[in-house]
Amino acid sequence: MLYLTEDHQMIRESAREFVRDNIAPRAQEIDKSCEFPLETIKAMGEMGFLGIPFPEELGGMGMDNVSNAILIEEVARHCGSTALTIAAHVSLGTFPIFAFGTDAQRQKYVPKLATGEWIGAFGLTEPDAGSDAQGIRTTAVRDGDEFVVNGAKMFCTNGTFADVITFTAITGQKDGDRKEISAFVVEKGTPGLVLGKLEKKLGMRASDTRMIVFEDMRIPAENVLGGEAQIGVGFRNFMKTLEGGRIGIGALGVGCGLGALERALEYAKQRESMGRPIIQHQEIGFKLADMAMQCEAARHLIYHAAMLKDAGLPYGREASMGKLMGSETGSRCADMAIQILGGYGYTREYDVERIYRDAKLNEIGEGTSEIQRLIISRSLLTEGVGV
């Protein structure tokens, strides 16, 4: 890709080498055992992969969001679970502290997160609040210099292993019946922070997904993300966090699609039917062509959104477009790969069935495909088509 810099190419090559040696060989195994790849994540932290978009003075690599998307894409080609773990840690666990935290919060948490010493998580979804993120019920009631938190967060990626969790809670009412929603940071081991149900999932089985429960959990007022001046703006900041997270999930979808394409292409070159490799049959060749085209188109959308973010320009619509196309491309390519492999594709002997299961989550997490279409259509109403 002509617009990728030498740094981007370096990240791609170093990530590809690490994945080949450390992630790909165990991808099937950890999917089967549902084993969280803790040692792999720690090793990636030591190499700097978990701090790509954060400044060097905070323990990061001082690179950009395109580089981070490249990393996630490369990991997802072989293991969606590991890619999701990284995406959630960087975009959801670390970014809101870096972007909206106080200087003290950034200095305390970001270096440990960027280097992989600590693992981060993000709590937003609740039993009665998914796509309607304003429907949360978790409360944080002021009591002197502390807040008392009660409630629960569902589908918390990395929840079991998280050393620090950012989450939202209702801190009051404003403008009539509107909820005042604030964001907080809490560390592992805080009394009242309880690990709830561990989810058993269709795919992304080695990614940790757990309910987090708050039972009269007391945290100091200094744990308000951004300080007490930011009470009431937690919902807005978390929506901005999700915009950036969608770039990562879009890249994850592209990685799944490319992984499916690579496996289907290799099979189609070797499998013969009617005296020739099946790739020479138009029906198969055309499927592979469509897969390649869709992956490349989705990748351009995602990198474009990342470039806008890096430039400090609005990127919400572009992030939704990239996430929508990347996630649906991943699922579509995995489906076509199974069709190309036929009966073999439906068995666990070939890992396209794992990619198929993993890819589906991308259409649900970080805002469903329906929500992305809603965001895009509303932006057309308010902003027009654009350039």
Coordinates of C-alpha atoms in Angstrom, one line a residue:
M1 CA 0.0 0.0 0.0
L2 CA 1.7 3.2 -1.2
Y3 CA 0.7 5.4 1.6
L4 CA 2.2 3.2 4.4
T5 CA 5.4 4.6 5.9
E6 CA 8.5 2.7 6.7
D7 CA 7.3 2.6 10.4
H8 CA 4.1 1.1 9.3
Q9 CA 5.9 -1.6 7.2
M10 CA 8.2 -2.2 10.2
I11 CA 5.2 -2.8 12.5
R12 CA 3.6 -5.1 10.0
E13 CA 6.8 -7.2 9.5
S14 CA 7.6 -7.4 13.2
A15 CA 4.0 -8.3 14.1
R16 CA 3.8 -10.9 11.4
E17 CA 7.0 -12.5 12.6
F18 CA 5.8 -12.6 16.2
V19 CA 2.4 -14.0 15.2
R20 CA 4.0 -16.7 13.1
D21 CA 6.2 -17.8 15.9
N22 CA 4.1 -17.3 19.0
I23 CA 0.4 -17.0 18.2
A24 CA -0.5 -19.1 15.1
P25 CA 0.9 -22.4 16.5
R26 CA -1.4 -22.2 19.5
A27 CA -4.5 -20.6 18.0
Q28 CA -6.5 -23.8 17.6
E29 CA -5.4 -25.2 21.0
I30 CA -6.5 -22.1 23.1
D31 CA -9.8 -22.0 21.2
K32 CA -10.5 -25.5 22.2
S33 CA -9.3 -25.1 25.8
C34 CA -10.7 -21.5 26.2
E35 CA -7.3 -20.6 27.7
F36 CA -6.6 -16.9 28.0
P37 CA -3.2 -16.2 26.4
L38 CA -1.7 -14.3 29.3
E39 CA 1.9 -15.1 28.6
T40 CA 1.5 -14.1 25.0
I41 CA -0.1 -10.8 26.0
K42 CA 2.7 -10.1 28.5
A43 CA 5.3 -10.9 25.8
M44 CA 3.6 -8.5 23.4
G45 CA 3.7 -5.8 26.1
E46 CA 7.4 -6.3 26.5
M47 CA 7.9 -5.8 22.8
G48 CA 5.9 -2.6 22.9
F49 CA 2.9 -3.8 20.9
L50 CA 0.4 -2.8 23.7
G51 CA 1.6 0.8 23.7
I52 CA 1.8 1.6 20.0
P53 CA -0.4 4.7 19.9
F54 CA 0.8 6.2 23.3
P55 CA 3.7 8.6 23.7
E56 CA 7.1 7.3 24.7
E57 CA 7.1 9.3 28.0
L58 CA 4.1 7.2 29.1
G59 CA 5.7 3.9 28.2
G60 CA 4.4 3.7 24.6
M61 CA 6.0 3.5 21.2
G62 CA 4.9 7.0 20.1
M63 CA 3.4 5.7 16.9
D64 CA 0.0 6.2 15.3
N65 CA -3.4 4.6 15.1
V66 CA -2.7 3.2 11.7
S67 CA 0.1 1.2 13.2
N68 CA -2.2 -0.1 15.9
A69 CA -4.8 -1.2 13.3
I70 CA -2.0 -3.0 11.4
L71 CA -1.0 -4.9 14.5
I72 CA -4.6 -6.0 15.2
E73 CA -5.1 -7.0 11.6
E74 CA -2.0 -9.2 11.6
V75 CA -2.9 -10.9 14.9
A76 CA -6.5 -11.5 13.8
R77 CA -5.3 -13.4 10.6
H78 CA -4.4 -16.2 12.9
C79 CA -6.2 -15.7 16.3
G80 CA -9.3 -13.6 16.8
S81 CA -9.2 -14.1 20.5
T82 CA -5.8 -12.6 21.0
A83 CA -6.6 -9.7 18.6
L84 CA -9.7 -8.9 20.6
T85 CA -7.8 -9.0 23.9
I86 CA -5.3 -6.5 22.5
A87 CA -8.0 -4.3 20.9
A88 CA -10.0 -4.1 24.2
H89 CA -6.8 -3.5 26.3
V90 CA -5.5 -0.6 24.1
S91 CA -8.7 1.1 22.8
L92 CA -11.0 0.6 25.7
G93 CA -8.8 -0.1 28.7
T94 CA -6.0 2.3 28.2
F95 CA -7.2 5.0 25.7
P96 CA -9.9 6.6 27.9
I97 CA -7.4 7.1 30.8
F98 CA -4.8 8.6 28.3
A99 CA -7.4 10.8 26.6
F100 CA -9.6 11.9 29.5
G101 CA -7.7 11.2 32.7
T102 CA -5.9 13.7 34.9
D103 CA -2.2 14.0 34.7
A104 CA -1.9 12.0 37.8
Q105 CA -4.1 9.2 36.4
R106 CA -2.2 9.1 33.2
Q107 CA 1.1 8.9 35.0
K108 CA -0.2 6.2 37.4
Y109 CA -1.9 3.9 34.9
V110 CA -0.8 4.4 31.3
P111 CA 2.9 3.3 31.6
K112 CA 1.8 0.0 33.3
L113 CA -0.8 -0.6 30.7
A114 CA 1.3 0.4 27.7
T115 CA 4.1 -2.0 28.7
G116 CA 1.8 -4.9 29.5
E117 CA 2.6 -4.9 33.2
W118 CA -1.1 -4.3 33.8
I119 CA -4.1 -5.4 31.7
G120 CA -7.0 -3.0 31.2
A121 CA -10.7 -3.5 30.7
F122 CA -13.8 -1.3 30.1
G123 CA -17.3 -1.6 31.6
L124 CA -20.2 -0.1 29.8
T125 CA -22.8 -2.8 28.8
E126 CA -25.3 -3.9 31.4
P127 CA -28.0 -6.5 31.6
D128 CA -30.6 -3.8 30.5
A129 CA -28.3 -1.5 28.6
G130 CA -26.6 -2.7 25.4
S131 CA -27.1 -0.6 22.3
D132 CA -29.0 1.9 24.5
A133 CA -25.8 2.8 26.5
Q134 CA -27.7 5.6 28.3
G135 CA -29.9 2.9 29.9
I136 CA -27.4 1.9 32.5
R137 CA -28.5 1.4 36.1
T138 CA -25.1 1.2 37.9
T139 CA -25.0 4.0 40.5
A140 CA -22.2 5.9 42.2
V141 CA -23.5 7.8 45.3
R142 CA -21.3 10.4 46.9
D143 CA -20.4 9.8 50.5
G144 CA -17.9 12.4 51.7
D145 CA -14.7 12.0 49.9
E146 CA -15.8 8.7 48.4
F147 CA -18.3 7.2 46.0
V148 CA -20.3 4.1 46.8
V149 CA -20.9 2.0 43.7
N150 CA -23.6 -0.6 43.1
G151 CA -24.5 -2.4 39.9
A152 CA -23.0 -4.7 37.3
K153 CA -21.3 -4.7 33.9
M154 CA -21.8 -7.5 31.4
F155 CA -19.5 -8.8 28.6
C156 CA -16.4 -7.1 30.1
T157 CA -13.5 -8.2 27.9
N158 CA -10.4 -9.0 29.9
G159 CA -12.5 -8.8 33.1
T160 CA -10.9 -11.7 34.9
F161 CA -7.3 -10.5 34.3
A162 CA -7.8 -6.8 34.4
D163 CA -5.7 -4.8 36.8
V164 CA -7.6 -1.6 36.1
I165 CA -11.2 -1.1 34.8
T166 CA -12.8 2.1 33.5
F167 CA -16.6 2.1 33.9
T168 CA -19.6 4.3 33.8
A169 CA -22.2 4.9 36.6
I170 CA -25.1 7.3 37.3
T171 CA -24.0 10.1 39.7
G172 CA -27.2 12.1 39.6
Q173 CA -29.9 13.7 37.4
K174 CA -29.8 16.7 35.2
D175 CA -32.2 18.6 32.9
G176 CA -35.2 16.9 34.4
D177 CA -35.1 13.1 34.0
R178 CA -31.8 12.9 32.2
K179 CA -29.2 10.8 33.9
E180 CA -25.9 12.3 34.9
I181 CA -23.4 9.7 33.9
S182 CA -19.8 9.8 35.0
A183 CA -16.7 7.6 34.4
F184 CA -14.5 6.1 37.0
V185 CA -11.3 4.0 37.3
V186 CA -11.0 1.1 39.7
E187 CA -8.2 -1.2 40.5
K188 CA -8.2 -5.0 41.0
G189 CA -8.6 -6.0 44.6
T190 CA -10.8 -3.1 45.6
P191 CA -13.3 -4.3 48.2
G192 CA -16.7 -4.7 46.7
L193 CA -15.4 -5.4 43.2
V194 CA -16.6 -8.9 42.5
L195 CA -16.0 -11.2 39.5
G196 CA -19.4 -12.4 38.2
K197 CA -20.3 -15.0 35.6
L198 CA -17.7 -16.1 33.1
E199 CA -19.3 -16.3 29.6
K200 CA -19.1 -19.4 27.4
K201 CA -19.1 -18.2 23.9
L202 CA -19.6 -19.3 20.3
G203 CA -16.3 -17.8 19.2
M204 CA -13.4 -15.7 20.5
R205 CA -13.3 -18.5 23.1
A206 CA -9.8 -17.7 24.4
S207 CA -10.8 -14.1 25.0
D208 CA -11.9 -13.5 28.6
T209 CA -15.5 -12.2 28.8
R210 CA -17.0 -11.8 32.3
M211 CA -19.6 -10.0 34.3
I212 CA -18.2 -7.5 36.8
V213 CA -20.3 -6.7 39.9
F214 CA -20.1 -3.8 42.2
E215 CA -21.4 -4.5 45.8
D216 CA -21.2 -1.4 47.9
M217 CA -17.8 -0.7 46.4
R218 CA -16.1 2.4 47.8
I219 CA -13.7 4.3 45.7
P220 CA -12.1 7.8 46.4
A221 CA -13.5 10.8 44.6
E222 CA -10.0 11.1 42.9
N223 CA -11.0 8.0 40.9
V224 CA -13.4 10.0 38.8
L225 CA -11.9 9.8 35.3
G226 CA -10.6 13.2 34.6
G227 CA -11.2 14.5 38.1
E228 CA -14.2 15.8 39.8
A229 CA -14.6 18.5 37.1
Q230 CA -15.5 15.7 34.7
I231 CA -18.5 14.5 36.8
G232 CA -21.4 14.2 34.4
V233 CA -19.4 13.9 31.1
G234 CA -18.5 10.2 31.4
F235 CA -21.1 9.2 28.8
R236 CA -19.8 11.6 26.2
N237 CA -16.2 10.5 26.8
F238 CA -17.1 6.9 26.6
M239 CA -18.9 7.5 23.3
K240 CA -15.7 9.0 22.0
T241 CA -13.8 6.0 23.3
L242 CA -16.1 3.7 21.3
E243 CA -15.4 5.7 18.1
G244 CA -11.7 4.9 18.4
G245 CA -12.5 1.3 19.4
R246 CA -14.4 0.8 16.2
I247 CA -11.2 1.3 14.2
G248 CA -9.7 -1.7 16.1
I249 CA -12.7 -3.9 15.6
G250 CA -12.9 -3.1 11.9
A251 CA -9.2 -4.1 11.6
L252 CA -10.0 -7.3 13.5
G253 CA -12.7 -8.0 11.0
V254 CA -10.3 -7.4 8.1
G255 CA -7.8 -9.7 9.7
C256 CA -10.4 -12.5 10.0
G257 CA -11.3 -12.0 6.4
L258 CA -7.7 -12.1 5.2
G259 CA -7.1 -15.2 7.3
A260 CA -10.1 -16.9 5.7
L261 CA -8.9 -15.8 2.2
E262 CA -5.4 -17.2 2.8
R263 CA -6.6 -20.6 3.9
A264 CA -9.2 -20.8 1.1
L265 CA -6.6 -19.7 -1.5
E266 CA -4.1 -22.3 -0.4
Y267 CA -6.8 -25.1 -0.5
A268 CA -8.1 -24.0 -3.9
K269 CA -4.6 -24.2 -5.4
Q270 CA -4.1 -27.8 -4.1
R271 CA -7.6 -29.3 -4.4
E272 CA -8.3 -30.7 -7.8
S273 CA -11.7 -31.3 -9.4
M274 CA -12.3 -32.5 -13.0
G275 CA -8.6 -32.7 -13.6
R276 CA -7.5 -29.2 -12.5
P277 CA -7.1 -27.1 -9.3
I278 CA -10.4 -25.8 -8.3
I279 CA -9.1 -22.2 -8.3
Q280 CA -9.2 -22.5 -12.1
H281 CA -12.9 -23.0 -12.0
Q282 CA -14.6 -19.6 -12.4
E283 CA -17.0 -20.1 -9.5
I284 CA -14.2 -20.7 -7.1
G285 CA -11.9 -18.1 -8.6
F286 CA -14.6 -15.4 -8.5
K287 CA -15.3 -16.1 -4.8
L288 CA -11.7 -15.6 -4.0
A289 CA -11.6 -12.4 -6.1
D290 CA -14.6 -11.1 -4.2
M291 CA -13.0 -11.9 -0.9
A292 CA -9.7 -10.1 -1.8
M293 CA -11.6 -7.1 -3.1
Q294 CA -13.8 -6.7 0.0
C295 CA -10.9 -7.1 2.4
E296 CA -8.9 -4.4 0.6
A297 CA -11.8 -2.0 0.4
A298 CA -12.5 -2.5 4.1
R299 CA -8.9 -2.0 5.0
H300 CA -8.8 1.3 3.1
L301 CA -11.8 2.6 5.1
I302 CA -10.2 1.6 8.4
Y303 CA -6.8 3.1 7.7
H304 CA -8.6 6.3 6.5
A305 CA -10.5 6.6 9.8
A306 CA -7.2 6.0 11.7
M307 CA -5.5 8.7 9.7
L308 CA -8.3 11.1 10.4
K309 CA -8.0 10.3 14.1
D310 CA -4.2 10.8 14.0
A311 CA -4.7 14.2 12.3
G312 CA -7.1 15.3 15.0
L313 CA -10.0 15.5 12.6
P314 CA -13.5 14.2 13.1
Y315 CA -13.6 10.5 12.3
G316 CA -16.8 9.2 13.8
R317 CA -18.7 8.4 10.6
E318 CA -15.6 7.0 9.0
A319 CA -14.9 4.8 12.0
S320 CA -18.5 3.4 11.8
M321 CA -18.1 2.8 8.1
G322 CA -14.8 1.0 8.6
K323 CA -16.1 -1.0 11.5
L324 CA -19.3 -2.0 9.6
M325 CA -17.6 -3.0 6.5
G326 CA -14.6 -4.7 8.2
S327 CA -16.8 -6.8 10.5
E328 CA -19.3 -7.8 7.8
T329 CA -16.4 -8.5 5.4
G330 CA -14.8 -10.8 8.0
S331 CA -18.0 -12.8 8.4
R332 CA -18.7 -12.9 4.6
C333 CA -15.1 -14.1 3.8
A334 CA -15.2 -16.8 6.5
D335 CA -18.6 -18.0 5.1
M336 CA -17.2 -18.2 1.6
A337 CA -14.0 -20.0 2.8
I338 CA -16.1 -22.7 4.3
Q339 CA -18.0 -23.0 1.0
I340 CA -14.8 -23.3 -0.9
L341 CA -13.4 -26.0 1.4
G342 CA -16.8 -27.8 1.4
G343 CA -17.1 -30.6 3.9
Y344 CA -13.5 -30.0 5.1
G345 CA -14.4 -26.4 6.0
Y346 CA -17.1 -27.6 8.3
T347 CA -14.7 -29.7 10.4
R348 CA -12.2 -28.6 13.0
E349 CA -9.4 -30.2 11.0
Y350 CA -9.3 -26.9 9.1
D351 CA -9.5 -23.7 11.1
V352 CA -11.8 -21.7 8.8
E353 CA -14.7 -22.8 11.1
R354 CA -12.9 -21.1 14.0
I355 CA -12.5 -17.9 11.9
Y356 CA -16.2 -18.2 11.1
R357 CA -17.2 -18.4 14.8
D358 CA -14.8 -15.6 15.8
A359 CA -15.8 -13.2 13.0
K360 CA -19.4 -13.0 14.1
L361 CA -18.6 -11.1 17.3
N362 CA -17.3 -8.2 15.3
E363 CA -20.8 -7.5 14.0
I364 CA -22.1 -7.3 17.6
G365 CA -19.4 -5.8 19.8
E366 CA -18.5 -2.0 19.9
G367 CA -21.9 -1.3 18.5
T368 CA -23.9 -3.6 16.3
S369 CA -24.0 -3.4 12.5
E370 CA -27.5 -1.8 13.0
I371 CA -26.1 0.9 15.3
Q372 CA -23.3 1.7 12.8
R373 CA -25.9 2.1 10.0
L374 CA -27.9 4.4 12.3
I375 CA -24.8 6.5 13.0
I376 CA -23.9 6.8 9.3
S377 CA -27.5 7.6 8.3
R378 CA -27.8 10.3 11.0
S379 CA -24.5 11.8 9.9
L380 CA -25.8 12.0 6.3
L381 CA -28.9 13.9 7.7
T382 CA -26.8 16.4 9.6
E383 CA -23.6 16.7 7.6
G384 CA -24.6 15.6 4.1
V385 CA -22.6 13.4 1.8
G386 CA -19.3 15.2 2.4
V387 CA -16.4 15.7 -0.1

